[in-house]
Amino acid sequence: MKLSTARPERKFRRKIRYINPRFQGGAALAFAAMIVAGGILFGGLVYRDLGRAVWAAAMQGHYLMENPYEIVRDALLWHLAGLSATVTCLGVIVFLFLVRAIRRGIGRVIEMLLAVEGGDLSTPTDARGLTELARFGERVDAARAHTLSRIVALREEAASLAASGLPPEEFRSRWDGFKRKIRMVAP
Amino acid sequence: MSVPAGGTPAPLFERGYRFRFVLKLCLAFAAGAAVLHGILYLVLSRPLTGDYAGVFHALRNLSVFLRPVIATSVLVYVLLVCGATGALCVYGLYKVAGPLYRMERVMEEYCAGTPTRPVAFRAGDQIEPLALAFNAWIGKLRQERQRWIGTMEDAERVYLRDEATCRARMEAALQEIVRDLSRYR
């Protein structure tokens, strides 16, 4: 038997990574705000301290240094270490807050999905934490409400059919219709 | 919280994912600080040449030019680190945003009445317990649906006997289904 050596045609698809501007962009903005604040604070403090150090060195009169960096090195390195430590700590805190918010929101959605075991399809998900998760929770609520409305309709139809006292042919036809409708639950 | 009985609950975020994200964040901040230091070093390490007056004026002028130098270097730092962090948010949080997006599509399809397949996330995707919970939800509903259909088919099996018995069985099956459906609220 001759095997085909032709490779299956692959379509090139650009993978879009930026799919949720509110979520991914919002997180980026939170980090950016923190970095900008850190930068401004650093700039202000460095300008104040380096300016003072250079001015003091100019007024001292004994110029033993080879370049201005020698005057400001210690202060600059301390400020850089402070900037790095502050921004890193704040960055980690922002990330942990993000993780916590996602965990709270998704945890609530999961809890509500698993509540079907007890027959609960109507308690609002009320996923808090991030706007996007609240919106996702509303979608889950919509799916649950859709299921509940179908189930309520089936319940009413089953009750009316059971108490209908219809002639056998008509009963049979409605019975078959009811069965078809049941098959539409969670298709 | 999120998984079938008997199993250990899967975490929403893998420890490795969190660690890698924080590590990349720290690397971006460290690289930014290194660049900032490099710029300031380049500007400030120019040798002080000339006589006493020349050095004095160079230092006086430096304190005047310090503001734009620091402002520019901080601006470069902010742009660089914000860019790196933004890229990290886009690429790193894609592992959360992607599954959420796919789940939204699945929800839409479900509401539109399209047959729903079990949701499976890609390797490396986070919030996997969400897919497990959704699959458990659909699975439970399907299990119930099969039970109701089974009850109806059981009642139909006595169809070949006398009509009255069959009708009584069917009505009893309907009552049973009503009772089952009443559980949902």
Coordinates of C-alpha atoms in Angstrom, one line a residue:
Chain A
M1 CA 0.0 0.0 0.0
K2 CA 1.4 3.3 -0.9
L3 CA 1.4 5.8 1.8
S4 CA 0.8 9.4 1.1
T5 CA 3.7 11.6 2.0
A6 CA 1.8 14.8 1.7
R7 CA 1.7 16.8 4.8
P8 CA -1.7 18.0 6.0
E9 CA -2.1 21.6 5.0
R10 CA -1.6 23.9 7.9
K11 CA -3.2 27.2 7.9
F12 CA -1.2 29.9 9.5
R13 CA -3.1 31.6 12.2
R14 CA -1.8 34.4 14.2
K15 CA -2.2 33.7 17.8
I16 CA -3.8 36.7 19.5
R17 CA -2.6 37.1 23.1
Y18 CA -4.3 40.3 24.0
I19 CA -7.8 39.0 24.2
N20 CA -9.2 40.7 27.2
P21 CA -8.2 44.4 27.3
R22 CA -10.0 45.1 30.5
F23 CA -8.4 42.2 32.4
Q24 CA -4.9 42.1 30.9
G25 CA -4.8 45.9 30.2
G26 CA -6.2 46.7 33.6
A27 CA -3.5 44.6 35.3
A28 CA -0.9 46.3 33.2
L29 CA -2.2 49.7 34.1
A30 CA -2.1 48.8 37.8
F31 CA 1.5 47.8 37.5
A32 CA 2.2 50.9 35.4
A33 CA 0.7 53.2 38.0
M34 CA 2.9 51.7 40.6
I35 CA 6.0 52.0 38.5
V36 CA 5.2 55.6 37.6
A37 CA 4.7 56.5 41.2
G38 CA 8.0 54.8 42.2
G39 CA 9.8 56.6 39.4
I40 CA 8.5 60.0 40.4
L41 CA 9.4 59.4 44.0
F42 CA 12.8 58.2 43.0
G43 CA 13.3 61.2 40.7
G44 CA 12.3 63.7 43.4
L45 CA 14.5 62.1 46.1
V46 CA 17.5 61.6 43.8
Y47 CA 17.3 65.2 42.5
R48 CA 17.1 66.5 46.0
D49 CA 20.0 64.4 47.4
L50 CA 22.3 64.5 44.4
G51 CA 21.8 68.2 44.0
R52 CA 22.7 68.7 47.6
A53 CA 25.8 66.4 47.3
V54 CA 27.1 68.1 44.1
W55 CA 26.5 71.6 45.6
A56 CA 28.2 70.7 48.8
A57 CA 31.2 69.2 46.8
A58 CA 31.4 72.4 44.7
M59 CA 31.4 74.5 47.8
Q60 CA 33.9 72.3 49.7
G61 CA 36.8 73.5 47.6
H62 CA 38.9 70.3 47.7
Y63 CA 38.3 68.5 44.5
L64 CA 39.8 65.1 45.1
M65 CA 37.3 63.3 42.9
E66 CA 37.9 62.4 39.3
N67 CA 34.3 62.6 38.2
P68 CA 30.9 63.6 39.7
Y69 CA 29.8 60.0 40.0
E70 CA 32.2 59.6 42.9
I71 CA 30.4 62.3 44.7
V72 CA 26.9 60.9 44.3
R73 CA 27.7 57.1 44.1
D74 CA 26.6 56.2 47.6
A75 CA 23.4 58.2 47.6
L76 CA 22.5 57.1 44.0
L77 CA 23.1 53.4 44.8
W78 CA 21.0 53.6 48.0
H79 CA 18.2 55.3 46.1
L80 CA 18.4 52.7 43.3
A81 CA 18.3 49.9 45.9
G82 CA 15.3 51.6 47.5
L83 CA 13.5 52.0 44.2
S84 CA 14.1 48.4 43.2
A85 CA 13.0 47.1 46.6
T86 CA 9.9 49.3 46.8
V87 CA 8.8 48.6 43.2
T88 CA 9.4 44.9 43.6
C89 CA 7.5 44.7 46.8
L90 CA 4.6 46.7 45.4
G91 CA 4.7 44.6 42.2
V92 CA 4.5 41.4 44.2
I93 CA 1.7 42.9 46.3
V94 CA -0.3 43.9 43.2
F95 CA 0.2 40.5 41.7
L96 CA -1.0 38.8 44.9
F97 CA -4.0 41.0 45.0
L98 CA -4.7 40.1 41.4
V99 CA -4.4 36.4 42.2
R100 CA -6.6 36.8 45.3
A101 CA -9.3 38.7 43.3
I102 CA -9.3 36.0 40.5
R103 CA -9.4 33.3 43.1
R104 CA -12.4 34.9 44.9
G105 CA -14.3 35.5 41.7
I106 CA -13.7 32.2 40.0
G107 CA -14.1 30.4 43.3
R108 CA -17.6 31.8 43.6
V109 CA -18.4 30.8 40.0
I110 CA -17.2 27.2 40.7
E111 CA -19.2 27.1 43.9
M112 CA -22.4 28.1 42.1
L113 CA -21.8 25.6 39.3
L114 CA -21.4 22.8 41.8
A115 CA -24.5 23.9 43.6
V116 CA -26.5 22.2 40.9
E117 CA -26.0 19.1 43.1
G118 CA -28.5 20.6 45.5
G119 CA -30.7 21.8 42.7
D120 CA -29.7 25.5 43.0
L121 CA -29.9 27.2 39.6
S122 CA -31.1 30.6 40.7
T123 CA -28.8 32.1 43.4
P124 CA -26.9 34.9 41.7
T125 CA -23.2 34.1 41.3
D126 CA -22.3 37.6 42.5
A127 CA -18.6 37.0 41.6
R128 CA -16.7 39.9 43.1
G129 CA -13.1 40.9 42.8
L130 CA -12.7 42.1 39.2
T131 CA -15.2 43.6 36.7
E132 CA -14.4 40.9 34.2
L133 CA -15.1 38.2 36.6
A134 CA -18.4 39.8 37.6
R135 CA -19.3 39.9 33.9
F136 CA -18.3 36.2 33.5
G137 CA -20.4 35.4 36.6
E138 CA -23.4 37.1 34.8
R139 CA -22.8 34.8 31.8
V140 CA -22.8 31.8 34.1
D141 CA -26.0 33.1 35.7
A142 CA -27.5 33.5 32.2
A143 CA -26.7 29.8 31.4
R144 CA -28.1 28.7 34.8
A145 CA -31.3 30.8 34.3
H146 CA -31.7 29.3 30.8
T147 CA -31.5 25.8 32.2
L148 CA -33.9 26.7 35.0
S149 CA -36.4 28.1 32.7
R150 CA -36.3 25.0 30.6
I151 CA -36.7 22.8 33.6
V152 CA -39.6 24.9 34.9
A153 CA -41.3 24.6 31.5
L154 CA -40.8 20.8 31.6
R155 CA -42.1 20.6 35.1
E156 CA -45.3 22.5 34.2
E157 CA -45.8 20.4 31.0
A158 CA -45.3 17.1 32.9
A159 CA -47.7 18.2 35.6
S160 CA -50.3 19.3 33.1
L161 CA -49.8 16.1 31.0
A162 CA -50.2 13.9 34.1
A163 CA -53.4 15.5 35.1
S164 CA -54.8 16.1 31.6
G165 CA -57.0 13.0 31.1
L166 CA -56.5 13.4 27.3
P167 CA -57.6 10.6 24.9
P168 CA -54.8 8.0 24.3
E169 CA -53.7 9.2 20.9
E170 CA -53.3 12.8 21.9
F171 CA -51.7 11.8 25.2
R172 CA -49.2 9.7 23.3
S173 CA -48.4 12.5 20.9
R174 CA -47.8 15.0 23.8
W175 CA -45.8 12.3 25.7
D176 CA -43.5 11.9 22.7
G177 CA -43.2 15.7 22.4
F178 CA -42.3 15.9 26.1
K179 CA -39.7 13.3 25.7
R180 CA -38.1 15.2 22.8
K181 CA -38.1 18.3 25.0
I182 CA -36.3 16.5 27.8
R183 CA -33.6 15.5 25.4
M184 CA -32.9 19.2 24.9
V185 CA -31.8 19.7 28.5
A186 CA -28.0 20.1 28.5
P187 CA -27.6 19.0 24.9
Chain B
M1 CA -13.9 23.4 46.2
S2 CA -13.5 22.3 42.7
V3 CA -13.3 18.7 42.0
P4 CA -14.9 15.5 42.2
A5 CA -15.4 13.8 45.5
G6 CA -12.4 11.8 46.6
G7 CA -9.8 13.8 44.7
T8 CA -7.6 16.5 46.0
P9 CA -8.9 19.9 44.9
A10 CA -6.9 21.2 42.0
P11 CA -5.4 24.7 42.6
L12 CA -6.7 27.6 40.6
F13 CA -3.1 28.7 40.0
E14 CA -0.1 26.4 39.7
R15 CA 2.7 27.3 42.0
G16 CA 5.2 27.3 39.2
Y17 CA 3.0 29.8 37.2
R18 CA 2.9 32.2 40.1
F19 CA 6.6 31.8 40.8
R20 CA 7.5 32.4 37.2
F21 CA 5.3 35.5 37.0
V22 CA 6.9 37.0 40.1
L23 CA 10.4 36.1 38.9
K24 CA 9.9 37.8 35.5
L25 CA 8.4 40.8 37.3
C26 CA 11.5 41.0 39.5
L27 CA 13.8 40.6 36.5
A28 CA 12.0 43.4 34.7
F29 CA 12.4 45.7 37.7
A30 CA 16.0 44.8 38.1
A31 CA 16.8 45.3 34.4
G32 CA 15.0 48.7 34.7
A33 CA 17.1 49.7 37.7
A34 CA 20.3 48.6 35.9
V35 CA 19.4 50.7 32.8
L36 CA 18.6 53.7 35.1
H37 CA 21.9 53.3 36.8
G38 CA 23.7 52.9 33.5
I39 CA 22.3 56.2 32.1
L40 CA 23.1 58.1 35.3
Y41 CA 26.6 56.5 35.4
L42 CA 27.2 57.5 31.8
V43 CA 26.2 61.1 32.5
L44 CA 27.9 61.5 35.8
S45 CA 31.2 59.6 35.1
R46 CA 32.6 62.2 32.7
P47 CA 35.9 63.3 34.1
L48 CA 36.3 66.6 35.8
T49 CA 39.1 68.3 33.9
G50 CA 40.7 71.7 34.0
D51 CA 41.8 73.9 36.8
Y52 CA 40.1 74.7 40.1
A53 CA 37.7 77.2 38.5
G54 CA 36.9 74.8 35.7
V55 CA 36.0 72.0 38.1
F56 CA 33.9 74.4 40.3
H57 CA 31.9 75.6 37.2
A58 CA 31.5 72.0 36.0
L59 CA 30.0 71.0 39.3
R60 CA 27.8 74.2 39.5
N61 CA 26.6 73.5 35.9
L62 CA 26.0 69.8 36.8
S63 CA 23.6 70.7 39.6
V64 CA 21.7 72.8 37.0
F65 CA 21.5 70.0 34.5
L66 CA 20.7 67.4 37.1
R67 CA 17.0 67.9 36.8
P68 CA 16.6 67.1 33.0
V69 CA 19.1 64.3 33.3
I70 CA 17.2 62.6 36.1
A71 CA 13.9 63.3 34.5
T72 CA 15.0 61.7 31.2
S73 CA 16.5 58.7 32.9
V74 CA 13.4 58.2 35.0
L75 CA 11.3 58.5 31.9
V76 CA 13.4 55.9 30.2
Y77 CA 13.1 53.6 33.2
V78 CA 9.3 54.1 33.4
L79 CA 8.8 53.4 29.7
L80 CA 11.1 50.4 29.7
V81 CA 9.7 48.8 32.9
C82 CA 6.1 49.6 32.0
G83 CA 6.7 48.0 28.5
A84 CA 8.2 44.9 30.0
T85 CA 5.4 44.6 32.7
G86 CA 2.7 45.3 30.1
A87 CA 4.1 42.5 27.9
L88 CA 4.3 40.2 30.9
C89 CA 0.6 41.0 31.7
V90 CA -0.4 40.3 28.2
Y91 CA 1.6 37.1 27.8
G92 CA 1.4 35.9 31.4
L93 CA -2.3 36.6 32.1
Y94 CA -3.2 35.1 28.7
K95 CA -3.1 31.8 30.7
V96 CA -6.1 33.1 32.6
A97 CA -7.8 35.3 30.1
G98 CA -7.7 32.6 27.4
P99 CA -9.6 30.0 29.4
L100 CA -12.1 32.6 30.5
Y101 CA -12.7 33.6 26.9
R102 CA -13.2 29.9 25.9
M103 CA -15.6 29.4 28.8
E104 CA -17.6 32.4 27.7
R105 CA -17.9 31.0 24.1
V106 CA -19.0 27.6 25.6
M107 CA -21.6 29.4 27.7
E108 CA -22.9 31.2 24.7
E109 CA -23.1 28.0 22.7
Y110 CA -24.9 26.3 25.6
C111 CA -27.5 29.1 25.8
A112 CA -27.9 28.9 22.0
G113 CA -28.8 25.2 22.4
T114 CA -25.7 23.9 20.6
P115 CA -24.5 20.5 21.8
T116 CA -21.9 21.1 24.4
R117 CA -18.6 19.1 24.5
P118 CA -16.6 18.8 27.7
V119 CA -14.4 21.7 28.2
A120 CA -10.6 21.0 28.2
F121 CA -8.0 23.7 28.7
R122 CA -4.6 23.8 27.0
A123 CA -1.5 22.7 28.7
G124 CA -0.2 25.5 31.0
D125 CA -3.6 27.2 31.2
Q126 CA -4.7 28.2 34.7
I127 CA -8.1 28.2 36.5
E128 CA -8.6 24.5 35.4
P129 CA -11.0 23.8 38.3
L130 CA -13.5 26.1 36.4
A131 CA -13.5 23.7 33.5
L132 CA -13.9 20.8 35.8
A133 CA -16.8 22.5 37.6
F134 CA -18.5 23.3 34.3
N135 CA -18.1 19.7 33.1
A136 CA -19.4 18.5 36.4
W137 CA -22.4 20.8 36.1
I138 CA -23.2 19.7 32.5
G139 CA -22.5 16.0 33.5
K140 CA -25.0 16.3 36.4
L141 CA -27.7 17.8 34.2
R142 CA -27.1 15.1 31.6
Q143 CA -27.2 12.3 34.2
E144 CA -30.6 13.7 35.4
R145 CA -31.9 13.9 31.9
Q146 CA -30.9 10.3 31.2
R147 CA -32.7 9.3 34.4
W148 CA -35.9 11.1 33.4
I149 CA -35.8 9.5 29.9
G150 CA -35.1 6.1 31.6
T151 CA -38.2 6.6 33.8
M152 CA -40.3 7.4 30.7
E153 CA -38.9 4.5 28.7
D154 CA -39.7 2.1 31.7
A155 CA -43.3 3.3 31.5
E156 CA -43.4 2.8 27.8
R157 CA -42.3 -0.8 28.1
V158 CA -45.6 -1.8 29.6
Y159 CA -47.3 -0.4 26.5
L160 CA -47.9 -3.8 25.1
R161 CA -50.0 -4.8 28.1
D162 CA -53.4 -3.3 28.6
E163 CA -53.9 0.4 27.8
A164 CA -55.1 1.3 31.3
T165 CA -52.1 -0.1 33.0
C166 CA -49.8 1.6 30.5
R167 CA -51.5 5.0 31.0
A168 CA -51.3 4.6 34.8
R169 CA -47.6 3.9 34.5
M170 CA -47.0 6.8 32.2
E171 CA -48.9 9.2 34.6
A172 CA -46.9 7.8 37.5
A173 CA -43.7 8.4 35.6
L174 CA -44.7 12.0 34.9
Q175 CA -45.5 12.5 38.5
E176 CA -42.0 11.2 39.4
I177 CA -40.4 13.5 36.9
V178 CA -42.4 16.4 38.3
R179 CA -41.1 15.6 41.8
D180 CA -37.5 15.3 40.4
L181 CA -37.8 18.6 38.5
S182 CA -39.2 20.3 41.6
R183 CA -35.8 19.9 43.2
Y184 CA -34.5 22.7 41.0
R185 CA -35.2 26.2 42.1

